[in-house]
Amino acid sequence: MSDRSYAILGTGAIGGFYGARLQQAGLDVRFLLRSDYEVVRDRGLEIESPHGDFTLPKVNAYNTVSAMPECDVAIVALKTTQNHLLPELLPPVLKKNGVVLVLQNGLGIEAEVAAIVGSDRVVGGMCFICSNKVGPGRICHLDYGMVSIGSYAPEDRPCGITMAMGQIAGDFKRADIPVKPESDLLLARWRKLVWNIPFNGLSVVLDATTDELLADDGTRRCVEQLMYETLSIAARYYRLIPREFVREMFALTTKMQAYKTSMKLDYEAGRPMEVEAILGNPYRAAKQVGVSVPRLEMLYEQVKFLDRSR
């Protein structure tokens, strides 16, 4: 039985789902909320999932970090557009020996968190999940759910499997959350970007769901070309991803339900999009090592334009 406590910073499609699963398994979980605070405080969280719907009628809900008890693991599930808030959110909720699990999309995120809490207290996580927030305190989990986790080190050095990773992985397994410990966090980040760059960016520019992008020969080629460009950047950082991985991503997405990416949902709702974390940082990483990525460059500029134009 684990006695670790968790704080969920960002109770949306990701934080709400995984936090609810952890509480359902008997772990001590506290949820930070803003607009949904009163609803969740009074009614709890409702999860719809193909693995079984469930409701947590009572959760530990907070609307300020100053009121939250210190925790062992703080899960950052905010959008990266809100990371400027982390210097005020993390220190009050984290125990002296606590760690931060960063469940966010993109590249270069862990370094920002390490600057706040220290490099040895940061674990990165990549969520392979289709999940949406459909109302106050209501999360709809559509498909998948695996989390890959890896410890962070300065200059993105591989860390192997650390004790903190093992403890978190144990808690996730207890909650029936599929989890994969990664010995090389940067490699895992690039593998996730192989999917995130084309599908998030093109879904906004072309106003399309994942199935629509794959159904058309032209857009399917665009997805494929962007994936290969991502592989070429990763290779220059000595993270080799086999070309067969592209076919695996196509097969995985073909089996997926018709899905609106997180970036498309943000665009439709008029919210800031995670342009820099998902597109800008990989593009700048390519420039830094002299890799030509014309399709990524164009996609990045197009999505930036759409983000600004609102």
mmCIF file of C-alpha atoms in Angstrom:
data_model
loop_
_atom_site.group_PDB
_atom_site.id
_atom_site.type_symbol
_atom_site.label_atom_id
_atom_site.label_comp_id
_atom_site.label_asym_id
_atom_site.label_seq_id
_atom_site.Cartn_x
_atom_site.Cartn_y
_atom_site.Cartn_z
ATOM 1 C CA MET A 1 0.000 0.000 0.000
ATOM 2 C CA SER A 2 1.438 3.374 -1.059
ATOM 3 C CA ASP A 3 1.330 6.297 1.336
ATOM 4 C CA ARG A 4 2.426 8.810 -1.297
ATOM 5 C CA SER A 5 0.239 11.857 -1.752
ATOM 6 C CA TYR A 6 -0.433 13.517 -5.103
ATOM 7 C CA ALA A 7 -1.364 17.056 -6.125
ATOM 8 C CA ILE A 8 -3.000 17.528 -9.528
ATOM 9 C CA LEU A 9 -2.167 20.951 -10.946
ATOM 10 C CA GLY A 10 -4.619 21.268 -13.815
ATOM 11 C CA THR A 11 -7.769 19.167 -13.417
ATOM 12 C CA GLY A 12 -8.701 18.894 -17.088
ATOM 13 C CA ALA A 13 -8.776 16.101 -19.649
ATOM 14 C CA ILE A 14 -5.418 14.693 -18.511
ATOM 15 C CA GLY A 15 -5.086 15.659 -14.857
ATOM 16 C CA GLY A 16 -8.725 14.978 -14.109
ATOM 17 C CA PHE A 17 -8.638 11.507 -15.637
ATOM 18 C CA TYR A 18 -5.364 10.273 -14.148
ATOM 19 C CA GLY A 19 -5.996 11.943 -10.793
ATOM 20 C CA ALA A 20 -9.430 10.340 -10.555
ATOM 21 C CA ARG A 21 -7.980 6.924 -11.358
ATOM 22 C CA LEU A 22 -5.335 7.354 -8.658
ATOM 23 C CA GLN A 23 -7.962 8.332 -6.077
ATOM 24 C CA GLN A 24 -10.220 5.477 -7.150
ATOM 25 C CA ALA A 25 -7.312 3.135 -6.364
ATOM 26 C CA GLY A 26 -7.126 4.498 -2.818
ATOM 27 C CA LEU A 27 -4.305 7.041 -3.134
ATOM 28 C CA ASP A 28 -4.351 10.434 -1.431
ATOM 29 C CA VAL A 29 -5.005 12.945 -4.239
ATOM 30 C CA ARG A 30 -5.647 16.706 -4.087
ATOM 31 C CA PHE A 31 -6.985 18.628 -7.084
ATOM 32 C CA LEU A 32 -6.272 22.260 -7.947
ATOM 33 C CA LEU A 33 -9.137 23.830 -9.900
ATOM 34 C CA ARG A 34 -10.130 27.267 -11.110
ATOM 35 C CA SER A 35 -13.414 27.644 -13.019
ATOM 36 C CA ASP A 36 -14.703 24.194 -11.988
ATOM 37 C CA TYR A 37 -13.834 24.539 -8.322
ATOM 38 C CA GLU A 38 -17.315 24.912 -6.819
ATOM 39 C CA VAL A 39 -18.858 22.206 -9.020
ATOM 40 C CA VAL A 40 -16.135 19.666 -8.232
ATOM 41 C CA ARG A 41 -16.081 20.602 -4.543
ATOM 42 C CA ASP A 42 -19.837 19.974 -4.294
ATOM 43 C CA ARG A 43 -20.342 17.123 -6.788
ATOM 44 C CA GLY A 44 -16.952 15.500 -7.304
ATOM 45 C CA LEU A 45 -15.584 14.169 -10.600
ATOM 46 C CA GLU A 46 -17.387 12.138 -13.237
ATOM 47 C CA ILE A 47 -15.372 9.942 -15.632
ATOM 48 C CA GLU A 48 -16.755 8.334 -18.775
ATOM 49 C CA SER A 49 -14.485 5.613 -20.150
ATOM 50 C CA PRO A 50 -14.674 2.513 -22.352
ATOM 51 C CA HIS A 51 -13.012 0.744 -19.410
ATOM 52 C CA GLY A 52 -15.975 1.621 -17.175
ATOM 53 C CA ASP A 53 -17.654 4.859 -16.124
ATOM 54 C CA PHE A 54 -17.263 5.964 -12.525
ATOM 55 C CA THR A 55 -17.976 8.924 -10.263
ATOM 56 C CA LEU A 56 -15.991 10.202 -7.301
ATOM 57 C CA PRO A 57 -18.686 12.045 -5.344
ATOM 58 C CA LYS A 58 -16.141 13.514 -2.940
ATOM 59 C CA VAL A 59 -12.668 14.770 -3.866
ATOM 60 C CA ASN A 60 -10.120 17.015 -2.170
ATOM 61 C CA ALA A 61 -10.729 20.164 -4.223
ATOM 62 C CA TYR A 62 -8.789 23.412 -3.815
ATOM 63 C CA ASN A 63 -8.827 26.713 -5.661
ATOM 64 C CA THR A 64 -5.500 28.005 -4.299
ATOM 65 C CA VAL A 65 -2.173 26.278 -3.693
ATOM 66 C CA SER A 66 -1.813 28.075 -0.360
ATOM 67 C CA ALA A 67 -4.664 25.951 1.003
ATOM 68 C CA MET A 68 -3.284 22.640 -0.281
ATOM 69 C CA PRO A 69 -1.246 20.351 1.986
ATOM 70 C CA GLU A 70 2.274 19.569 0.808
ATOM 71 C CA CYS A 71 2.480 16.446 -1.341
ATOM 72 C CA ASP A 72 5.018 13.827 -2.371
ATOM 73 C CA VAL A 73 4.284 14.075 -6.110
ATOM 74 C CA ALA A 74 2.966 17.149 -7.898
ATOM 75 C CA ILE A 75 1.515 16.275 -11.305
ATOM 76 C CA VAL A 76 1.667 19.214 -13.707
ATOM 77 C CA ALA A 77 -1.205 18.710 -16.146
ATOM 78 C CA LEU A 78 -1.676 22.339 -17.147
ATOM 79 C CA LYS A 79 -1.311 23.385 -20.758
ATOM 80 C CA THR A 80 2.222 24.650 -21.419
ATOM 81 C CA THR A 81 0.713 28.075 -22.182
ATOM 82 C CA GLN A 82 0.202 28.357 -18.404
ATOM 83 C CA ASN A 83 3.721 27.376 -17.353
ATOM 84 C CA HIS A 84 4.485 30.956 -16.366
ATOM 85 C CA LEU A 85 2.367 30.154 -13.274
ATOM 86 C CA LEU A 86 4.567 27.265 -12.121
ATOM 87 C CA PRO A 87 7.008 29.342 -10.015
ATOM 88 C CA GLU A 88 4.090 30.311 -7.776
ATOM 89 C CA LEU A 89 2.256 26.965 -7.933
ATOM 90 C CA LEU A 90 4.970 24.371 -7.301
ATOM 91 C CA PRO A 91 6.952 25.487 -4.215
ATOM 92 C CA PRO A 92 3.941 25.684 -1.831
ATOM 93 C CA VAL A 93 2.583 22.202 -2.651
ATOM 94 C CA LEU A 94 5.794 20.179 -2.782
ATOM 95 C CA LYS A 95 7.462 18.488 0.177
ATOM 96 C CA LYS A 96 11.214 19.006 0.569
ATOM 97 C CA ASN A 97 11.904 15.578 -0.911
ATOM 98 C CA GLY A 98 8.922 15.647 -3.275
ATOM 99 C CA VAL A 99 9.096 15.282 -7.058
ATOM 100 C CA VAL A 100 7.271 16.819 -9.990
ATOM 101 C CA LEU A 101 5.739 14.660 -12.727
ATOM 102 C CA VAL A 102 5.288 16.786 -15.858
ATOM 103 C CA LEU A 103 2.419 15.431 -17.972
ATOM 104 C CA GLN A 104 2.640 17.922 -20.835
ATOM 105 C CA ASN A 105 3.148 17.881 -24.568
ATOM 106 C CA GLY A 106 6.189 19.243 -26.348
ATOM 107 C CA LEU A 107 9.921 19.694 -25.923
ATOM 108 C CA GLY A 108 12.094 21.518 -23.396
ATOM 109 C CA ILE A 109 9.509 21.551 -20.621
ATOM 110 C CA GLU A 110 11.410 19.719 -17.907
ATOM 111 C CA ALA A 111 14.227 22.277 -17.942
ATOM 112 C CA GLU A 112 11.717 24.991 -17.016
ATOM 113 C CA VAL A 113 10.463 22.956 -14.070
ATOM 114 C CA ALA A 114 14.000 22.024 -12.992
ATOM 115 C CA ALA A 115 14.850 25.721 -12.737
ATOM 116 C CA ILE A 116 12.134 25.978 -10.068
ATOM 117 C CA VAL A 117 12.553 22.784 -8.007
ATOM 118 C CA GLY A 118 15.953 21.350 -9.007
ATOM 119 C CA SER A 119 16.975 18.870 -11.691
ATOM 120 C CA ASP A 120 16.933 15.814 -9.439
ATOM 121 C CA ARG A 121 13.248 16.290 -8.614
ATOM 122 C CA VAL A 122 11.750 16.248 -12.112
ATOM 123 C CA VAL A 123 10.163 13.356 -13.985
ATOM 124 C CA GLY A 124 8.758 13.851 -17.475
ATOM 125 C CA GLY A 125 5.668 12.059 -18.719
ATOM 126 C CA MET A 126 4.139 11.492 -22.161
ATOM 127 C CA CYS A 127 0.463 10.545 -22.240
ATOM 128 C CA PHE A 128 -0.783 8.399 -25.109
ATOM 129 C CA ILE A 129 -4.468 9.004 -24.550
ATOM 130 C CA CYS A 130 -7.622 10.329 -26.198
ATOM 131 C CA SER A 131 -9.435 12.256 -23.480
ATOM 132 C CA ASN A 132 -11.542 15.426 -23.417
ATOM 133 C CA LYS A 133 -13.093 17.584 -20.755
ATOM 134 C CA VAL A 134 -16.795 17.737 -21.691
ATOM 135 C CA GLY A 135 -18.171 19.821 -18.829
ATOM 136 C CA PRO A 136 -17.416 21.084 -15.308
ATOM 137 C CA GLY A 137 -15.969 18.119 -13.461
ATOM 138 C CA ARG A 138 -16.744 15.765 -16.378
ATOM 139 C CA ILE A 139 -14.009 13.941 -18.300
ATOM 140 C CA CYS A 140 -14.662 11.732 -21.328
ATOM 141 C CA HIS A 141 -11.899 9.173 -21.893
ATOM 142 C CA LEU A 142 -12.199 7.843 -25.446
ATOM 143 C CA ASP A 143 -9.248 5.539 -25.990
ATOM 144 C CA TYR A 144 -5.764 4.428 -24.910
ATOM 145 C CA GLY A 145 -4.193 5.794 -21.714
ATOM 146 C CA MET A 146 -0.571 4.669 -21.425
ATOM 147 C CA VAL A 147 1.923 7.006 -19.753
ATOM 148 C CA SER A 148 5.662 6.873 -20.503
ATOM 149 C CA ILE A 149 7.799 8.388 -17.747
ATOM 150 C CA GLY A 150 11.479 9.261 -17.569
ATOM 151 C CA SER A 151 13.667 11.162 -15.112
ATOM 152 C CA TYR A 152 15.215 14.441 -16.206
ATOM 153 C CA ALA A 153 18.901 15.363 -16.019
ATOM 154 C CA PRO A 154 20.710 18.530 -17.176
ATOM 155 C CA GLU A 155 21.600 18.515 -20.879
ATOM 156 C CA ASP A 156 18.984 15.766 -21.308
ATOM 157 C CA ARG A 157 21.361 13.018 -20.247
ATOM 158 C CA PRO A 158 19.750 9.559 -20.012
ATOM 159 C CA CYS A 159 19.096 8.650 -16.371
ATOM 160 C CA GLY A 160 18.119 5.018 -16.504
ATOM 161 C CA ILE A 161 15.310 3.825 -14.247
ATOM 162 C CA THR A 162 15.367 5.888 -11.048
ATOM 163 C CA MET A 163 13.740 5.227 -7.681
ATOM 164 C CA ALA A 164 11.275 8.103 -8.156
ATOM 165 C CA MET A 165 10.165 6.662 -11.489
ATOM 166 C CA GLY A 166 9.702 3.234 -9.959
ATOM 167 C CA GLN A 167 7.569 4.572 -7.124
ATOM 168 C CA ILE A 168 5.318 6.571 -9.437
ATOM 169 C CA ALA A 169 5.055 3.661 -11.854
ATOM 170 C CA GLY A 170 3.988 1.421 -8.983
ATOM 171 C CA ASP A 171 1.207 3.811 -7.993
ATOM 172 C CA PHE A 172 0.007 4.106 -11.588
ATOM 173 C CA LYS A 173 -0.061 0.329 -12.010
ATOM 174 C CA ARG A 174 -2.078 0.060 -8.819
ATOM 175 C CA ALA A 175 -4.592 2.432 -10.446
ATOM 176 C CA ASP A 176 -4.672 0.252 -13.607
ATOM 177 C CA ILE A 177 -2.963 3.002 -15.601
ATOM 178 C CA PRO A 178 -0.583 1.463 -18.160
ATOM 179 C CA VAL A 179 2.869 2.914 -17.512
ATOM 180 C CA LYS A 180 6.207 2.528 -19.279
ATOM 181 C CA PRO A 181 9.411 3.656 -17.517
ATOM 182 C CA GLU A 182 11.865 5.192 -20.005
ATOM 183 C CA SER A 183 15.619 5.200 -19.479
ATOM 184 C CA ASP A 184 16.061 8.126 -21.931
ATOM 185 C CA LEU A 185 13.517 10.920 -21.477
ATOM 186 C CA LEU A 186 14.647 12.934 -24.502
ATOM 187 C CA LEU A 187 14.217 9.941 -26.811
ATOM 188 C CA ALA A 188 10.713 9.406 -25.425
ATOM 189 C CA ARG A 189 9.901 13.080 -25.999
ATOM 190 C CA TRP A 190 10.987 12.882 -29.661
ATOM 191 C CA ARG A 191 8.964 9.718 -30.179
ATOM 192 C CA LYS A 192 5.847 11.491 -28.897
ATOM 193 C CA LEU A 193 6.566 14.492 -31.130
ATOM 194 C CA VAL A 194 6.541 12.232 -34.182
ATOM 195 C CA TRP A 195 2.764 12.089 -33.644
ATOM 196 C CA ASN A 196 2.143 15.434 -31.975
ATOM 197 C CA ILE A 197 3.803 17.698 -34.534
ATOM 198 C CA PRO A 198 1.832 16.645 -37.630
ATOM 199 C CA PHE A 199 -1.528 15.842 -36.090
ATOM 200 C CA ASN A 200 -1.777 18.816 -33.746
ATOM 201 C CA GLY A 201 -0.497 21.343 -36.260
ATOM 202 C CA LEU A 202 -2.340 20.089 -39.345
ATOM 203 C CA SER A 203 -5.594 19.582 -37.458
ATOM 204 C CA VAL A 204 -5.686 23.319 -36.831
ATOM 205 C CA VAL A 205 -4.443 24.549 -40.200
ATOM 206 C CA LEU A 206 -6.684 22.171 -42.164
ATOM 207 C CA ASP A 207 -9.618 22.119 -39.704
ATOM 208 C CA ALA A 208 -9.588 18.322 -39.643
ATOM 209 C CA THR A 209 -9.863 15.433 -37.224
ATOM 210 C CA THR A 210 -7.291 12.647 -37.150
ATOM 211 C CA ASP A 211 -9.370 10.310 -39.319
ATOM 212 C CA GLU A 212 -9.907 13.043 -41.917
ATOM 213 C CA LEU A 213 -6.178 13.714 -42.132
ATOM 214 C CA LEU A 214 -5.532 10.040 -42.842
ATOM 215 C CA ALA A 215 -8.433 9.570 -45.272
ATOM 216 C CA ASP A 216 -7.059 12.001 -47.878
ATOM 217 C CA ASP A 217 -3.949 10.988 -49.840
ATOM 218 C CA GLY A 218 -2.515 14.509 -49.875
ATOM 219 C CA THR A 219 -2.869 15.221 -46.169
ATOM 220 C CA ARG A 220 -1.674 11.713 -45.357
ATOM 221 C CA ARG A 221 1.552 12.493 -47.234
ATOM 222 C CA CYS A 222 1.883 15.754 -45.297
ATOM 223 C CA VAL A 223 1.610 13.839 -42.025
ATOM 224 C CA GLU A 224 4.201 11.334 -43.187
ATOM 225 C CA GLN A 225 6.667 13.999 -44.374
ATOM 226 C CA LEU A 226 6.410 15.873 -41.079
ATOM 227 C CA MET A 227 7.020 12.640 -39.193
ATOM 228 C CA TYR A 228 10.188 11.949 -41.179
ATOM 229 C CA GLU A 229 11.415 15.504 -40.576
ATOM 230 C CA THR A 230 10.936 14.909 -36.840
ATOM 231 C CA LEU A 231 12.996 11.729 -37.064
ATOM 232 C CA SER A 232 15.774 13.679 -38.782
ATOM 233 C CA ILE A 233 15.946 16.248 -35.962
ATOM 234 C CA ALA A 234 16.007 13.560 -33.276
ATOM 235 C CA ALA A 235 18.843 11.781 -35.083
ATOM 236 C CA ARG A 236 21.038 14.884 -34.897
ATOM 237 C CA TYR A 237 20.550 14.789 -31.127
ATOM 238 C CA TYR A 238 21.729 11.146 -31.166
ATOM 239 C CA ARG A 239 18.214 9.809 -30.595
ATOM 240 C CA LEU A 240 17.679 7.304 -33.381
ATOM 241 C CA ILE A 241 14.072 6.380 -34.123
ATOM 242 C CA PRO A 242 13.647 3.714 -36.820
ATOM 243 C CA ARG A 243 11.634 4.669 -39.896
ATOM 244 C CA GLU A 244 9.288 1.778 -39.135
ATOM 245 C CA PHE A 245 8.030 3.871 -36.209
ATOM 246 C CA VAL A 246 6.174 6.081 -38.698
ATOM 247 C CA ARG A 247 4.178 3.088 -39.905
ATOM 248 C CA GLU A 248 3.432 2.190 -36.288
ATOM 249 C CA MET A 249 2.047 5.687 -35.671
ATOM 250 C CA PHE A 250 -0.163 5.436 -38.753
ATOM 251 C CA ALA A 251 -1.481 2.049 -37.649
ATOM 252 C CA LEU A 252 -2.155 3.336 -34.137
ATOM 253 C CA THR A 253 -3.997 6.405 -35.400
ATOM 254 C CA THR A 254 -6.048 4.416 -37.918
ATOM 255 C CA LYS A 255 -7.428 2.305 -35.054
ATOM 256 C CA MET A 256 -8.221 5.422 -33.040
ATOM 257 C CA GLN A 257 -11.697 6.926 -32.918
ATOM 258 C CA ALA A 258 -12.204 10.131 -34.899
ATOM 259 C CA TYR A 259 -10.399 12.563 -32.640
ATOM 260 C CA LYS A 260 -9.923 16.299 -32.291
ATOM 261 C CA THR A 261 -6.424 17.036 -31.045
ATOM 262 C CA SER A 262 -5.843 19.175 -27.976
ATOM 263 C CA MET A 263 -4.510 21.993 -30.149
ATOM 264 C CA LYS A 264 -7.621 21.944 -32.348
ATOM 265 C CA LEU A 265 -9.895 21.982 -29.290
ATOM 266 C CA ASP A 266 -7.984 24.967 -27.907
ATOM 267 C CA TYR A 267 -8.257 26.781 -31.235
ATOM 268 C CA GLU A 268 -11.983 26.173 -31.504
ATOM 269 C CA ALA A 269 -12.510 27.371 -27.936
ATOM 270 C CA GLY A 270 -10.489 30.536 -28.503
ATOM 271 C CA ARG A 271 -7.795 29.510 -26.031
ATOM 272 C CA PRO A 272 -4.047 30.024 -26.585
ATOM 273 C CA MET A 273 -2.516 27.011 -28.331
ATOM 274 C CA GLU A 274 0.638 25.151 -27.287
ATOM 275 C CA VAL A 275 2.434 26.412 -30.387
ATOM 276 C CA GLU A 276 5.887 26.883 -28.910
ATOM 277 C CA ALA A 277 6.126 23.652 -26.917
ATOM 278 C CA ILE A 278 4.863 21.401 -29.713
ATOM 279 C CA LEU A 279 6.103 23.195 -32.849
ATOM 280 C CA GLY A 280 8.396 26.092 -31.960
ATOM 281 C CA ASN A 281 10.839 24.298 -29.666
ATOM 282 C CA PRO A 282 11.378 21.375 -32.086
ATOM 283 C CA TYR A 283 11.850 23.858 -34.948
ATOM 284 C CA ARG A 284 14.449 25.808 -32.975
ATOM 285 C CA ALA A 285 16.142 22.533 -32.019
ATOM 286 C CA ALA A 286 16.411 21.730 -35.737
ATOM 287 C CA LYS A 287 17.919 25.129 -36.521
ATOM 288 C CA GLN A 288 20.447 24.748 -33.723
ATOM 289 C CA VAL A 289 21.937 21.621 -35.305
ATOM 290 C CA GLY A 290 21.478 22.679 -38.926
ATOM 291 C CA VAL A 291 18.656 20.306 -39.932
ATOM 292 C CA SER A 292 16.471 21.519 -42.786
ATOM 293 C CA VAL A 293 12.782 21.104 -41.887
ATOM 294 C CA PRO A 294 10.827 23.187 -44.435
ATOM 295 C CA ARG A 295 7.458 21.558 -43.726
ATOM 296 C CA LEU A 296 7.772 22.024 -39.972
ATOM 297 C CA GLU A 297 8.885 25.626 -40.489
ATOM 298 C CA MET A 298 5.831 26.371 -42.645
ATOM 299 C CA LEU A 299 3.458 24.623 -40.247
ATOM 300 C CA TYR A 300 4.922 26.500 -37.286
ATOM 301 C CA GLU A 301 4.492 29.890 -39.005
ATOM 302 C CA GLN A 302 0.931 29.030 -40.090
ATOM 303 C CA VAL A 303 -0.188 27.983 -36.618
ATOM 304 C CA LYS A 304 1.527 31.021 -35.066
ATOM 305 C CA PHE A 305 -0.415 33.250 -37.483
ATOM 306 C CA LEU A 306 -3.719 31.606 -36.547
ATOM 307 C CA ASP A 307 -2.887 31.909 -32.846
ATOM 308 C CA ARG A 308 -2.086 35.624 -33.203
ATOM 309 C CA SER A 309 -5.005 36.415 -35.490
ATOM 310 C CA ARG A 310 -7.549 35.742 -32.792
#
